[in-house]
CSV table of C-alpha atoms and ligand atoms in Angstrom, one decimal:
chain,number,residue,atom,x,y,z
A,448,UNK,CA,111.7,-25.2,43.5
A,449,UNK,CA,114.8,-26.9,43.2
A,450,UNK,CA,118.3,-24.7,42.6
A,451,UNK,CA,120.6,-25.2,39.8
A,452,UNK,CA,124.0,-27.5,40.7
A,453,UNK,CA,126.7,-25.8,41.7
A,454,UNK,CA,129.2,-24.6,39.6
A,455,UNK,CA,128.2,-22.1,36.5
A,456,UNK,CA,130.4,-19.1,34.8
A,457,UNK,CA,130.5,-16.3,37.1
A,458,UNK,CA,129.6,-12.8,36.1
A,459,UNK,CA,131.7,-9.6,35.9
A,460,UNK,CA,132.3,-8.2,39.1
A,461,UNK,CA,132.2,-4.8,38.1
A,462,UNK,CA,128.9,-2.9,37.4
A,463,UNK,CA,129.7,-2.0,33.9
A,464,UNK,CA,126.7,-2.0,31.1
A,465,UNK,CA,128.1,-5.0,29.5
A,466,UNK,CA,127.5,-7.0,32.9
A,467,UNK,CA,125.9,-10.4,31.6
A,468,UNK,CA,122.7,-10.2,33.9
A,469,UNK,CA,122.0,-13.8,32.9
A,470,UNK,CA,125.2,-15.1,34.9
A,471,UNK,CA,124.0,-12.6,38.0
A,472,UNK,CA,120.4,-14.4,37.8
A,473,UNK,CA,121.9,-18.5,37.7
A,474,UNK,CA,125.0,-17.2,40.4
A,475,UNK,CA,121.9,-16.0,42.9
A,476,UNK,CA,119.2,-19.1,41.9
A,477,UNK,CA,122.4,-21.4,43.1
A,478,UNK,CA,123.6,-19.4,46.8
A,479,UNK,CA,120.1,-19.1,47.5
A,480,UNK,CA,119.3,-22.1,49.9
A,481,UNK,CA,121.6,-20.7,51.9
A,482,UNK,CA,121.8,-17.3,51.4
A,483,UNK,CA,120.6,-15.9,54.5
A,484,UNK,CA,122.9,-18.4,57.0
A,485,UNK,CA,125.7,-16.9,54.9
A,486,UNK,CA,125.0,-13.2,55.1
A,487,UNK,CA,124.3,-14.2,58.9
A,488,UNK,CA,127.8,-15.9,59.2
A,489,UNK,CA,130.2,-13.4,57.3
A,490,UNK,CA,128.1,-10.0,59.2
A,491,UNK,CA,128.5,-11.9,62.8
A,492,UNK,CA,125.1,-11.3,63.0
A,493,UNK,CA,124.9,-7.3,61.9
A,494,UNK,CA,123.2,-7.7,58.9
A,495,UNK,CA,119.6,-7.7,60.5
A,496,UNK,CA,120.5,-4.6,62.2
A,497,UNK,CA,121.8,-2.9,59.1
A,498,UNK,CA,118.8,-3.6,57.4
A,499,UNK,CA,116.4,-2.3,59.8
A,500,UNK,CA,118.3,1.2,59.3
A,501,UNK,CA,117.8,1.1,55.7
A,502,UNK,CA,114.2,0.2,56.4
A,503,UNK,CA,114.0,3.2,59.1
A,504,UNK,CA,115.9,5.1,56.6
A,505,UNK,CA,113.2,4.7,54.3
A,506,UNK,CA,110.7,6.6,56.4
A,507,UNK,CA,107.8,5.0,54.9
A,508,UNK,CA,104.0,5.7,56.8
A,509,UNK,CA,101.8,2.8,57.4
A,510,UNK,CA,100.0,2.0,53.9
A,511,UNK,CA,102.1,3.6,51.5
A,512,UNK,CA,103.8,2.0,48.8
A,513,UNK,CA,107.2,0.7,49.1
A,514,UNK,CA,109.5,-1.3,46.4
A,515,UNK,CA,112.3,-3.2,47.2
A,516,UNK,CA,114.3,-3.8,44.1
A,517,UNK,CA,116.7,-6.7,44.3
A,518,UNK,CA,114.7,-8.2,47.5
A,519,UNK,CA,116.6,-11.5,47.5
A,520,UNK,CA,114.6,-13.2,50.3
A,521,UNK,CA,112.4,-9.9,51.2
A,522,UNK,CA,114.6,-9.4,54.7
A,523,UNK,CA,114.9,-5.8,53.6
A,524,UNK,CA,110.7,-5.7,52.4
A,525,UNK,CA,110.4,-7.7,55.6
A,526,UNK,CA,111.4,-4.6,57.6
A,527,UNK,CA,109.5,-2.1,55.4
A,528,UNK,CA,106.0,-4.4,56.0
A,529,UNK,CA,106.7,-4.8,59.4
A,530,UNK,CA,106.7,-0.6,59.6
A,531,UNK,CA,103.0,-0.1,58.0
A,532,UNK,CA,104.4,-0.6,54.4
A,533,UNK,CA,102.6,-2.5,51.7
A,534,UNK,CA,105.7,-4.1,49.9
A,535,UNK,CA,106.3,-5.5,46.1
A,536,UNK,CA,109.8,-7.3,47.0
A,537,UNK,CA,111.1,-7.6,43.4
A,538,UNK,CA,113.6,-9.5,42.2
A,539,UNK,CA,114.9,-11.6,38.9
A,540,UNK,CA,116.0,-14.7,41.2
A,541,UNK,CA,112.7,-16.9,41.2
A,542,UNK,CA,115.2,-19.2,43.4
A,543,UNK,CA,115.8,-16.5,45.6
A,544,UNK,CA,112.0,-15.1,46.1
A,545,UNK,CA,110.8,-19.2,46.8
A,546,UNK,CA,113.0,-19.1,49.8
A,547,UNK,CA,112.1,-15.9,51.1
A,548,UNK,CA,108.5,-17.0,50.5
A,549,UNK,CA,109.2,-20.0,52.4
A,550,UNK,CA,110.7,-18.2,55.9
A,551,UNK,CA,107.9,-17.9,58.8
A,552,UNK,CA,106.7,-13.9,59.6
A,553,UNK,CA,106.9,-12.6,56.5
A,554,UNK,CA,104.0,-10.5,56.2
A,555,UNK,CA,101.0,-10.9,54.6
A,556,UNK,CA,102.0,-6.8,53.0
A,557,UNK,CA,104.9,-8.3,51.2
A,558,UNK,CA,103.8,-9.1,47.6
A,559,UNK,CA,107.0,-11.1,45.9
A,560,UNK,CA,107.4,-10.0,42.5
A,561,UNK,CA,109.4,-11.4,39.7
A,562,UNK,CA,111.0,-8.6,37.2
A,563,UNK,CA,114.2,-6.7,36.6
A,564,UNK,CA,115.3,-4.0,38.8
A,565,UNK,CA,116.7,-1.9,35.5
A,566,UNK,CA,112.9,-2.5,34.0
A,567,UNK,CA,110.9,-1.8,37.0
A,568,UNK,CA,107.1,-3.4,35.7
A,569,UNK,CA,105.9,-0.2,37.5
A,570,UNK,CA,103.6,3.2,36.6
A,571,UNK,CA,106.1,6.5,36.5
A,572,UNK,CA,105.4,7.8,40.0
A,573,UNK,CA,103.8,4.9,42.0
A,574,UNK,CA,105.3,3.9,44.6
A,575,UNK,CA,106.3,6.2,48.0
A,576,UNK,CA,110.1,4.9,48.7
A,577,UNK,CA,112.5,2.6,46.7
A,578,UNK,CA,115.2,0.8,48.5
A,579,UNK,CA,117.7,-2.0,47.6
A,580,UNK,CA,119.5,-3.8,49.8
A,581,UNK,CA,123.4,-5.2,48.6
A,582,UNK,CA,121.8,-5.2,45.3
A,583,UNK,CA,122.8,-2.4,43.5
A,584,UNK,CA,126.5,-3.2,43.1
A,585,UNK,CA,125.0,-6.7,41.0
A,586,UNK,CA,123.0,-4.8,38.2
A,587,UNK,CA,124.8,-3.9,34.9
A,588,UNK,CA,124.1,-0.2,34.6
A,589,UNK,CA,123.8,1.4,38.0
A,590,UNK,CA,123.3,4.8,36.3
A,591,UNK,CA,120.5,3.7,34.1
A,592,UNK,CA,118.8,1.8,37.3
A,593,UNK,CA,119.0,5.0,39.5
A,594,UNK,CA,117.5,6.9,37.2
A,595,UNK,CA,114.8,4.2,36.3
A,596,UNK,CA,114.3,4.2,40.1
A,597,UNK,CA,113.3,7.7,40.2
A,598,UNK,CA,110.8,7.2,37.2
A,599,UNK,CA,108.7,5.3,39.5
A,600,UNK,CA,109.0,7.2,42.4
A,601,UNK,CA,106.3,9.7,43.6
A,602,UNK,CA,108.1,13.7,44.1
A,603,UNK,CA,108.7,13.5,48.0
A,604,UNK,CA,109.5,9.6,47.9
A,605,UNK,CA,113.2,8.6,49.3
A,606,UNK,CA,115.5,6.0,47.9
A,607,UNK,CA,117.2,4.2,50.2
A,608,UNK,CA,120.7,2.2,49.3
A,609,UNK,CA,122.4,-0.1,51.5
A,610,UNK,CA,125.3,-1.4,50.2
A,611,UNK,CA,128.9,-2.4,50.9
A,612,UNK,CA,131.4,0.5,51.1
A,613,UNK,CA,135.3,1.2,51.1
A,614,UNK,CA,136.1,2.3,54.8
A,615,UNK,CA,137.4,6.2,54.5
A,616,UNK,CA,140.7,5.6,56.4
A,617,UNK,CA,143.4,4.0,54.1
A,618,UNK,CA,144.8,1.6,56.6
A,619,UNK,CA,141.4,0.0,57.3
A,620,UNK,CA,140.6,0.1,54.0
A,621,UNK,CA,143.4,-2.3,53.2
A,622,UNK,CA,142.9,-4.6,56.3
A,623,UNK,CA,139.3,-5.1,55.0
A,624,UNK,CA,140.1,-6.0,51.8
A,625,UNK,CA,142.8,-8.7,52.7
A,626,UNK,CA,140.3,-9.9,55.2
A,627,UNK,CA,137.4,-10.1,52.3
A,628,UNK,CA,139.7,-12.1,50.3
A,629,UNK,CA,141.0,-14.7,52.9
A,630,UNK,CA,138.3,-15.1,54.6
A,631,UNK,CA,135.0,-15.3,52.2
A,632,UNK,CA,135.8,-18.0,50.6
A,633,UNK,CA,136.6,-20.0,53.8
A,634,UNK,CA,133.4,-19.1,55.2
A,635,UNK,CA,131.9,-19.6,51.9
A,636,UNK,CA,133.1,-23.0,51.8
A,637,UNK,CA,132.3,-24.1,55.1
A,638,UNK,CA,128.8,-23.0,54.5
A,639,UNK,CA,127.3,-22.1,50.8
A,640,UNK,CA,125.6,-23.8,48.6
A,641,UNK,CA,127.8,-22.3,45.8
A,642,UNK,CA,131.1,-21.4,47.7
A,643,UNK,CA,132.8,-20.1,44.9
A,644,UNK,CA,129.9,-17.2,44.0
A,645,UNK,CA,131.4,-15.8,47.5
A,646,UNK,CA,134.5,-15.5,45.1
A,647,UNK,CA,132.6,-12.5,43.3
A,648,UNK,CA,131.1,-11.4,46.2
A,649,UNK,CA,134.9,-10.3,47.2
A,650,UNK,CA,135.5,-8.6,44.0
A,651,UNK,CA,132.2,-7.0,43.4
A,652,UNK,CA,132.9,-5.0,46.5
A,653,UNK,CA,136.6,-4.2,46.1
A,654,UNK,CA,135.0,-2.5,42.2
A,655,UNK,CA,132.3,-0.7,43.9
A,656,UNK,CA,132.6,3.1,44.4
A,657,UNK,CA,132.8,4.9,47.7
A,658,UNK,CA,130.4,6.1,49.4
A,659,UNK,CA,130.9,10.1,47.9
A,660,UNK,CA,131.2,8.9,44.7
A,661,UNK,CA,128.1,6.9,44.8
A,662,UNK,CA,126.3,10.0,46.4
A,663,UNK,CA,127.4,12.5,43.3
A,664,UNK,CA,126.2,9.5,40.7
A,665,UNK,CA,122.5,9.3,42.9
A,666,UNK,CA,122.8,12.9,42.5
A,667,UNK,CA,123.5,12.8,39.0
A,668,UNK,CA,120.3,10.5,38.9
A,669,UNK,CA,118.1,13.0,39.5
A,670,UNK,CA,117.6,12.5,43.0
A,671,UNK,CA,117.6,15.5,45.9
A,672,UNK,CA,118.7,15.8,48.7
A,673,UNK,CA,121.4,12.8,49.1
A,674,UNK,CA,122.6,11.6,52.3
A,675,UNK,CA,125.5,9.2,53.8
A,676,UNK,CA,125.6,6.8,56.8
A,677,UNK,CA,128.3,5.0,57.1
A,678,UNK,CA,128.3,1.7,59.4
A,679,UNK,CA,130.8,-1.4,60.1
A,680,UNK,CA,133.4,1.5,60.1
A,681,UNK,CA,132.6,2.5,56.5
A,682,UNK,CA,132.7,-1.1,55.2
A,683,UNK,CA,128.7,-0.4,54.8
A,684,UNK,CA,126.6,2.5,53.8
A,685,UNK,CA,123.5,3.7,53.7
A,686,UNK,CA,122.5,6.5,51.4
A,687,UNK,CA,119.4,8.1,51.3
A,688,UNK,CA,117.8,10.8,49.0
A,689,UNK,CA,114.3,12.4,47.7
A,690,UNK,CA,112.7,12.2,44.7
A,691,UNK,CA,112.1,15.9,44.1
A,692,UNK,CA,108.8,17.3,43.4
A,693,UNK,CA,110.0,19.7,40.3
A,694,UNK,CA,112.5,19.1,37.5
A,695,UNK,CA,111.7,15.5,36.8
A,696,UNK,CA,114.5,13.2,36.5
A,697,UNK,CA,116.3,12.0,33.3
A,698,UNK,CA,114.5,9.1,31.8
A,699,UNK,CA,115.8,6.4,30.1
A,700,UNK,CA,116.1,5.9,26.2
B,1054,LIG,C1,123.1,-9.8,47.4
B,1054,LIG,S1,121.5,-10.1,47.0
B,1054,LIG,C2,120.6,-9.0,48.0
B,1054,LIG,C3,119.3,-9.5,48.5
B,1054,LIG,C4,118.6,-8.7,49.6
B,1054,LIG,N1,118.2,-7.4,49.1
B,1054,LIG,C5,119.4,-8.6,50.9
B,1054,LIG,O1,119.3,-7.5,51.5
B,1054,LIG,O2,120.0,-9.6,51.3
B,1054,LIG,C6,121.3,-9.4,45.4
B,1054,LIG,C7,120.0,-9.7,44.7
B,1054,LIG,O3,119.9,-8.9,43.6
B,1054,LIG,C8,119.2,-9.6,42.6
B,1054,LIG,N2,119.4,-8.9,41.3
B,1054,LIG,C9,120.6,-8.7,40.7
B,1054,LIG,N3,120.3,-8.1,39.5
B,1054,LIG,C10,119.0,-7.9,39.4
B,1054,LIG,C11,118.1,-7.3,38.4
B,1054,LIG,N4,118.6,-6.8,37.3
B,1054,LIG,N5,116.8,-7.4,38.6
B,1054,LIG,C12,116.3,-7.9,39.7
B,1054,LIG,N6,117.0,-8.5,40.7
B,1054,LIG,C13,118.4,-8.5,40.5
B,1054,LIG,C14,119.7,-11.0,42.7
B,1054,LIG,O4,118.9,-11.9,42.2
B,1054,LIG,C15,119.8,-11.1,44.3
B,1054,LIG,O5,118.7,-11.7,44.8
């Protein structure tokens, strides 16, 4: 598998409905080589840890069914497996599934699967818990996703989101941002295969909700029972919330 040169339109940061998906796809087949080193370099090293909270989050018992929508290289599904889980790590990134397929100690319970998070390839009630991991703030129509996320969930099954966040306390808030935007793309170009994706990276986040917000729109979803932890001093979060057993959820048109 060989990934596409660098270089490439970049998508919308925001995750509005007329997000060009097909710019998200190339962006994420050209960071993937390095990927993981990057995440690894810009988190000093947290990211693993904030992952395995998402997977604990996810409260998933040994052989049930767990999805990982927007799996990237499966470190998220990784997690979930290594709990009992039997994983289908999904993703549209065939770039970024061959390297996760490629890392030592995946698994044998992660199945990598190829499809599109906002048309889950799924049954309506199949699988025990949903997570994504920094995926949710790439897809076009989170709304739509959310509530395609609880079509396929069984009643009693828990979504869990880990994503970037906007630190509550204004001053912070500001000092994160000005830190995002000097220094990503140094990282970025020290170390990525596409430096200048880490471009969007910056802005996708500055877009994205906080953390309330995001809970009332999981809500809105159709989902019960919605949950906040915040981590990195806000600057991450992990929400968490139940497929309810009644009152199905919206479905898509
Ligand atoms: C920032 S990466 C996150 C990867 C991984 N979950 C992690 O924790 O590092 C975002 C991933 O979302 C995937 N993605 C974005 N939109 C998608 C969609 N509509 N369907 C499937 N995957 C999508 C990208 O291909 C990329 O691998």
């Amino acid at each position: 598998m060989t990934a596409a040169p660098c270089g490439g339109p970049l998508p919308d940061p925001r995750a509005h409905p007329d997000k060009d998906a097909a710019l998200v796809q190339a962006m994420f087949d050209r960071v993937a080589p390095r990927y993981d080193l990057v995440n690894t370099v810009l988190s000093a090293g947290r990211d693993a840890h904030w992952r395995r909270v998402a997977a604990r989050a996810a409260a998933v018992a040994p052989g049930r069914v767990a999805l990982d929508v927007a799996t990237g290289t499966g470190k998220v599904a990784q997690e979930l497996a290594r709990a009992g889980a039997h994983v289908c790590a999904l993703d549209f990134s065939v770039a970024m599934l061959a390297t996760g397929q490629r890392r030592d100690g995946v698994p044998a319970s992660v199945r990598w699967c190829a499809g599109d998070g906002t048309r889950l390839p799924l049954e309506d009630a199949s699988v025990d818990a949903v997570t994504i991991g920094f995926g949710l703030r790439n897809l076009a129509d989170l709304d739509a996703a959310l509530v395609e996320f609880a079509r396929v969930a069984r009643p009693g099954a828990r979504l869990v989101i880990l994503e970037f966040s906007q630190p509550p306390r204004a001053a912070l808030r500001r000092g994160y941002h000005a830190l995002l935007r000097a220094a990503v793309p140094r990282v970025a170009r020290a170390v990525a295969s596409d430096p200048r994706a880490y471009t969007y990276l910056a802005e996708s986040i500055a877009a994205w909700p906080d953390a309330t917000e995001l809970a009332d729109r999981v809500a809105a979803a159709g989902w019960a029972r919605v949950g906040v932890k915040r981590l990195a001093a806000g600057a991450v979060a992990v929400h968490r919330a139940v497929r309810p057993a009644k009152s199905p959820p919206r479905m898509q048109s």
